[in-house]
């Protein structure tokens, strides 16, 4: 088979076919969601696909879990713009061995997630396919006047993470290795939560950039740095690790920081905020969801040939953070 480009390289090659930020496209392709100005009302739109064998395994996740996840990952992209969801439509790819009762269980999971985040499922499409997949498109509206994009980070801003890191990656690695998995990590993999209220707190509090951590902190911080033309420094000892992550990493013979920074599916929010507001905003955003939140580092000016995101260890050594991250093509 010829070499496949990475998911990120492929998306970059598609740019000529896509609309950028211009006219009534208030935020074009390249962010967590697009924002359209429809006669003065800003509408936020995102789509994400969850596919069997890539995002879930039947046997590990129930049909209800898969339905929940298909909605939650999209709502998380809206949260990363500082938006709340209103409605969704769903495309169902259905293999022959998925019967009607199973499809109903998928929809029950989607309904639960829709109830949790206050949106309604208003339509969809059904096709026969080889793999089970759900493609959910969500629509929503902003909590603040403006969307929070990936491109607004400035040197001097502080980096804030809301939600903890590493558990879902530890669960997936643990299942693959056949070691006992922490039930909290497995639950986070099967039923991720979207931090909508935290996103709104950060947006209303003046966050300059934001992304949801779906591909690993390193990769997603790299997206903010690339879009904003800045670098970032992260203090390893400030990272909010999922409870039980150190034990899970020890059982796997892995470094907890690799799981926390290079894993994926955390669905935490990573924001850049004015430095003087950072402790207060992190605390308020964490409290809005009842999750951990921390100021993890700072944004600095870009320097040619230096890693865009650097991890500072307590002993003074550094590592390239942006090299860590989950790429479905590379992993596949
Ligand atoms: P996220 O992890 O936040 O869902 P992605 O990495 O999937 O973001 O996508 C990054 C950006 O690229 C988004 O703006 C998305 O709309 C766009 N994108 C991804 N895949 C495609 C595609 N196949 N065609 C057009 N745009 C795409
Ligand atoms: Mg995203």
Short mmCIF file of C-alpha atoms in Angstrom, two decimals, residues 4-303:
data_model
loop_
_atom_site.label_atom_id
_atom_site.label_comp_id
_atom_site.label_asym_id
_atom_site.label_seq_id
_atom_site.Cartn_x
_atom_site.Cartn_y
_atom_site.Cartn_z
CA UNK A 4 -0.68 7.30 3.79
CA UNK A 5 -0.33 10.96 4.82
CA UNK A 6 -1.08 11.65 8.48
CA UNK A 7 -4.60 12.75 9.30
CA UNK A 8 -3.32 16.30 9.82
CA UNK A 9 -1.39 16.38 6.52
CA UNK A 10 -4.44 15.09 4.65
CA UNK A 11 -6.66 17.81 6.14
CA UNK A 12 -4.07 20.42 5.14
CA UNK A 13 -4.20 19.14 1.54
CA UNK A 14 -7.97 19.56 1.50
CA UNK A 15 -7.76 23.27 2.38
CA UNK A 16 -8.12 24.50 -1.26
CA UNK A 17 -11.57 22.90 -1.39
CA UNK A 18 -12.80 24.46 1.86
CA UNK A 19 -14.02 27.90 2.90
CA UNK A 20 -11.80 29.93 5.20
CA UNK A 21 -12.88 32.70 7.53
CA UNK A 22 -14.46 35.25 5.19
CA UNK A 23 -17.76 37.09 4.81
CA UNK A 24 -20.60 35.16 6.41
CA UNK A 25 -18.18 32.35 7.39
CA UNK A 26 -17.20 33.76 10.79
CA UNK A 27 -14.88 30.79 11.47
CA UNK A 28 -13.91 28.58 8.53
CA UNK A 29 -12.25 25.19 8.42
CA UNK A 30 -9.36 24.40 10.74
CA UNK A 31 -10.98 24.96 14.12
CA UNK A 32 -12.98 22.71 16.44
CA UNK A 33 -16.18 23.90 14.78
CA UNK A 34 -17.18 26.29 12.03
CA UNK A 35 -19.21 29.41 12.81
CA UNK A 36 -21.68 30.81 10.27
CA UNK A 37 -23.18 34.27 10.38
CA UNK A 38 -26.76 33.63 9.27
CA UNK A 39 -28.30 37.09 8.94
CA UNK A 40 -26.60 38.27 12.11
CA UNK A 41 -27.12 35.14 14.18
CA UNK A 42 -23.96 33.11 14.74
CA UNK A 43 -24.50 29.35 14.36
CA UNK A 44 -21.76 26.91 15.41
CA UNK A 45 -21.47 23.60 13.47
CA UNK A 46 -19.28 20.53 13.99
CA UNK A 47 -19.23 16.94 12.76
CA UNK A 48 -17.34 13.94 14.13
CA UNK A 49 -17.54 10.29 13.15
CA UNK A 50 -17.10 7.40 15.58
CA UNK A 51 -16.12 4.14 13.88
CA UNK A 52 -15.93 0.60 15.17
CA UNK A 53 -12.33 -0.55 15.52
CA UNK A 54 -11.02 3.04 15.60
CA UNK A 55 -12.97 4.76 18.40
CA UNK A 56 -14.70 1.80 20.06
CA UNK A 57 -14.84 -1.99 20.13
CA UNK A 58 -18.11 -3.86 20.46
CA UNK A 59 -17.66 -5.94 23.61
CA UNK A 60 -15.81 -3.13 25.42
CA UNK A 61 -18.42 -0.46 24.68
CA UNK A 62 -22.14 -1.21 24.67
CA UNK A 63 -24.31 0.16 21.88
CA UNK A 64 -25.58 2.74 24.38
CA UNK A 65 -22.00 3.84 25.11
CA UNK A 66 -21.29 4.25 21.38
CA UNK A 67 -24.38 6.41 20.88
CA UNK A 68 -23.44 8.52 23.89
CA UNK A 69 -19.86 8.97 22.67
CA UNK A 70 -20.94 9.99 19.15
CA UNK A 71 -22.89 12.91 20.64
CA UNK A 72 -20.44 13.78 23.43
CA UNK A 73 -17.38 14.16 21.17
CA UNK A 74 -19.29 16.66 19.02
CA UNK A 75 -20.63 18.59 21.98
CA UNK A 76 -17.02 18.77 23.19
CA UNK A 77 -16.03 20.50 19.93
CA UNK A 78 -18.77 23.08 20.48
CA UNK A 79 -17.61 23.56 24.09
CA UNK A 80 -14.15 24.35 22.71
CA UNK A 81 -15.61 27.32 20.80
CA UNK A 82 -17.47 28.54 23.91
CA UNK A 83 -20.80 27.29 22.55
CA UNK A 84 -23.79 25.28 23.80
CA UNK A 85 -25.47 22.69 21.56
CA UNK A 86 -29.06 23.01 20.28
CA UNK A 87 -29.62 20.17 17.81
CA UNK A 88 -27.97 17.27 16.01
CA UNK A 89 -28.49 15.05 12.97
CA UNK A 90 -26.98 11.58 12.65
CA UNK A 91 -25.69 9.40 9.82
CA UNK A 92 -25.84 5.69 10.70
CA UNK A 93 -23.57 3.21 8.87
CA UNK A 94 -25.04 -0.19 9.67
CA UNK A 95 -23.42 -3.59 8.99
CA UNK A 96 -25.74 -6.56 8.40
CA UNK A 97 -25.06 -8.08 11.84
CA UNK A 98 -26.37 -5.04 13.73
CA UNK A 99 -30.06 -5.76 14.32
CA UNK A 100 -32.89 -3.33 15.00
CA UNK A 101 -32.71 -3.81 18.78
CA UNK A 102 -29.01 -2.89 18.68
CA UNK A 103 -29.76 0.22 16.63
CA UNK A 104 -32.38 1.20 19.22
CA UNK A 105 -29.76 0.84 21.94
CA UNK A 106 -27.41 3.15 19.95
CA UNK A 107 -30.20 5.71 19.76
CA UNK A 108 -31.00 5.34 23.46
CA UNK A 109 -27.36 6.25 24.19
CA UNK A 110 -27.55 9.24 21.86
CA UNK A 111 -30.79 10.32 23.57
CA UNK A 112 -29.19 10.10 27.02
CA UNK A 113 -26.33 12.33 25.88
CA UNK A 114 -28.75 14.74 24.20
CA UNK A 115 -30.70 15.00 27.46
CA UNK A 116 -27.46 15.49 29.42
CA UNK A 117 -26.37 18.46 27.28
CA UNK A 118 -29.78 19.84 26.34
CA UNK A 119 -29.88 19.25 22.58
CA UNK A 120 -32.37 17.44 20.34
CA UNK A 121 -31.82 14.86 17.60
CA UNK A 122 -33.74 16.20 14.60
CA UNK A 123 -32.92 13.79 11.74
CA UNK A 124 -30.33 11.70 9.96
CA UNK A 125 -29.59 9.11 7.29
CA UNK A 126 -29.10 5.32 7.21
CA UNK A 127 -26.79 3.29 4.93
CA UNK A 128 -25.62 -0.33 4.83
CA UNK A 129 -21.84 -0.49 5.41
CA UNK A 130 -19.03 -2.87 6.39
CA UNK A 131 -18.21 -1.17 9.72
CA UNK A 132 -20.54 0.24 12.34
CA UNK A 133 -20.18 4.02 12.41
CA UNK A 134 -22.13 7.04 13.57
CA UNK A 135 -21.54 10.47 12.06
CA UNK A 136 -23.11 13.15 14.22
CA UNK A 137 -23.40 16.80 13.21
CA UNK A 138 -24.23 19.29 15.96
CA UNK A 139 -25.46 22.87 15.79
CA UNK A 140 -25.25 25.36 18.60
CA UNK A 141 -24.87 28.94 19.70
CA UNK A 142 -22.18 30.94 21.45
CA UNK A 143 -22.20 31.81 25.15
CA UNK A 144 -20.08 34.95 24.60
CA UNK A 145 -20.21 37.55 21.80
CA UNK A 146 -17.36 35.97 19.89
CA UNK A 147 -16.20 32.38 19.33
CA UNK A 148 -12.92 31.31 20.92
CA UNK A 149 -10.76 30.02 18.07
CA UNK A 150 -7.42 28.20 18.07
CA UNK A 151 -5.62 31.25 16.67
CA UNK A 152 -5.86 33.88 19.41
CA UNK A 153 -3.08 32.79 21.80
CA UNK A 154 -0.52 35.52 22.52
CA UNK A 155 2.89 35.48 24.27
CA UNK A 156 2.31 36.16 27.97
CA UNK A 157 -0.99 34.25 28.12
CA UNK A 158 -1.24 31.40 30.61
CA UNK A 159 -2.25 27.85 29.63
CA UNK A 160 -5.21 26.38 31.47
CA UNK A 161 -6.46 22.77 31.37
CA UNK A 162 -9.93 21.91 32.64
CA UNK A 163 -10.57 18.19 33.14
CA UNK A 164 -7.98 15.52 33.90
CA UNK A 165 -5.71 13.63 31.52
CA UNK A 166 -4.50 10.14 30.65
CA UNK A 167 -7.21 7.79 31.93
CA UNK A 168 -8.85 6.91 28.59
CA UNK A 169 -5.44 6.25 26.99
CA UNK A 170 -4.51 4.02 29.93
CA UNK A 171 -7.79 2.12 29.52
CA UNK A 172 -7.26 1.51 25.80
CA UNK A 173 -3.63 0.47 26.34
CA UNK A 174 -4.63 -1.74 29.28
CA UNK A 175 -7.31 -3.55 27.27
CA UNK A 176 -4.82 -4.15 24.45
CA UNK A 177 -2.18 -5.45 26.88
CA UNK A 178 -4.64 -7.60 28.84
CA UNK A 179 -3.89 -5.92 32.19
CA UNK A 180 -6.54 -4.93 34.74
CA UNK A 181 -8.05 -1.57 33.80
CA UNK A 182 -9.10 1.06 36.34
CA UNK A 183 -12.93 1.25 36.04
CA UNK A 184 -12.78 5.06 36.17
CA UNK A 185 -10.50 5.08 33.12
CA UNK A 186 -12.71 2.61 31.28
CA UNK A 187 -15.81 4.69 32.06
CA UNK A 188 -14.09 7.80 30.66
CA UNK A 189 -13.27 5.90 27.45
CA UNK A 190 -16.81 4.53 27.10
CA UNK A 191 -18.78 7.62 28.13
CA UNK A 192 -16.67 10.76 27.73
CA UNK A 193 -18.12 13.99 29.07
CA UNK A 194 -18.17 17.32 27.25
CA UNK A 195 -17.21 20.33 29.38
CA UNK A 196 -19.78 22.75 28.00
CA UNK A 197 -20.21 24.92 31.08
CA UNK A 198 -16.44 25.15 31.56
CA UNK A 199 -16.08 26.26 27.94
CA UNK A 200 -18.68 28.96 28.48
CA UNK A 201 -16.94 30.18 31.67
CA UNK A 202 -13.61 30.39 29.82
CA UNK A 203 -15.15 32.12 26.78
CA UNK A 204 -17.02 34.67 28.90
CA UNK A 205 -13.89 35.16 31.01
CA UNK A 206 -11.87 36.27 27.99
CA UNK A 207 -10.00 33.13 26.86
CA UNK A 208 -7.87 34.04 23.83
CA UNK A 209 -7.75 30.52 22.32
CA UNK A 210 -9.28 27.14 23.11
CA UNK A 211 -9.34 23.53 21.87
CA UNK A 212 -10.72 20.30 23.26
CA UNK A 213 -8.10 17.64 23.98
CA UNK A 214 -9.20 14.79 21.72
CA UNK A 215 -5.87 13.75 20.17
CA UNK A 216 -3.59 14.16 23.20
CA UNK A 217 -2.47 17.33 24.98
CA UNK A 218 0.76 17.52 22.95
CA UNK A 219 -0.94 17.36 19.55
CA UNK A 220 -3.79 19.67 20.50
CA UNK A 221 -1.50 22.25 22.11
CA UNK A 222 0.49 22.02 18.87
CA UNK A 223 -2.66 23.02 16.95
CA UNK A 224 -3.14 26.12 19.10
CA UNK A 225 0.54 27.06 18.69
CA UNK A 226 0.47 26.54 14.91
CA UNK A 227 -2.80 28.48 14.46
CA UNK A 228 -1.63 31.31 16.75
CA UNK A 229 2.02 31.46 15.62
CA UNK A 230 3.36 31.01 19.16
CA UNK A 231 5.21 28.48 21.32
CA UNK A 232 4.17 27.02 24.65
CA UNK A 233 5.90 25.76 27.79
CA UNK A 234 4.14 23.24 30.00
CA UNK A 235 5.23 22.26 33.53
CA UNK A 236 5.00 18.49 33.89
CA UNK A 237 4.30 18.70 37.62
CA UNK A 238 1.30 21.01 37.03
CA UNK A 239 -0.61 18.62 34.75
CA UNK A 240 -3.94 17.38 36.19
CA UNK A 241 -3.52 13.61 35.83
CA UNK A 242 -6.52 11.31 36.12
CA UNK A 243 -6.80 9.60 39.50
CA UNK A 244 -5.13 6.21 39.41
CA UNK A 245 -3.03 7.09 36.36
CA UNK A 246 0.32 6.43 38.03
CA UNK A 247 -0.77 2.94 39.08
CA UNK A 248 -2.20 2.22 35.63
CA UNK A 249 1.02 3.40 33.98
CA UNK A 250 3.10 1.21 36.31
CA UNK A 251 0.97 -1.84 35.38
CA UNK A 252 1.59 -1.05 31.72
CA UNK A 253 5.29 -0.29 32.14
CA UNK A 254 4.49 3.14 30.67
CA UNK A 255 5.32 6.71 31.65
CA UNK A 256 2.21 8.42 33.07
CA UNK A 257 3.25 11.62 31.28
CA UNK A 258 3.22 9.82 27.91
CA UNK A 259 -0.36 8.71 28.63
CA UNK A 260 -1.36 12.19 29.83
CA UNK A 261 0.27 14.12 26.98
CA UNK A 262 0.24 11.72 24.05
CA UNK A 263 -2.87 9.68 24.72
CA UNK A 264 -6.11 11.08 23.45
CA UNK A 265 -9.85 11.07 24.11
CA UNK A 266 -9.47 13.08 27.31
CA UNK A 267 -12.03 15.65 26.15
CA UNK A 268 -10.51 18.12 28.56
CA UNK A 269 -10.45 21.78 27.50
CA UNK A 270 -7.14 23.53 26.86
CA UNK A 271 -7.36 27.33 26.85
CA UNK A 272 -5.03 30.30 26.79
CA UNK A 273 -6.09 33.13 29.06
CA UNK A 274 -4.66 36.46 30.27
CA UNK A 275 -2.04 35.57 32.88
CA UNK A 276 -3.53 37.60 35.73
CA UNK A 277 -6.95 35.91 35.31
CA UNK A 278 -5.64 32.35 34.98
CA UNK A 279 -5.96 30.98 38.57
CA UNK A 280 -9.46 32.46 39.00
CA UNK A 281 -10.71 31.30 35.58
CA UNK A 282 -9.27 27.80 35.98
CA UNK A 283 -10.95 27.45 39.38
CA UNK A 284 -14.30 28.78 38.10
CA UNK A 285 -14.27 26.54 35.01
CA UNK A 286 -13.34 23.45 37.06
CA UNK A 287 -16.03 24.26 39.64
CA UNK A 288 -18.68 24.66 36.90
CA UNK A 289 -18.15 20.99 36.01
CA UNK A 290 -16.89 19.50 39.25
CA UNK A 291 -13.62 18.47 37.56
CA UNK A 292 -9.92 19.20 38.08
CA UNK A 293 -8.47 22.33 36.53
CA UNK A 294 -4.96 23.78 36.55
CA UNK A 295 -2.72 26.48 35.18
CA UNK A 296 -0.14 24.30 33.38
CA UNK A 297 2.21 26.72 31.68
CA UNK A 298 2.62 29.74 29.48
CA UNK A 299 2.57 30.97 25.91
CA UNK A 300 5.83 32.43 24.60
CA UNK A 301 7.00 33.96 21.31
CA UNK A 302 7.75 31.58 18.45
CA UNK A 303 11.42 30.78 17.77
#
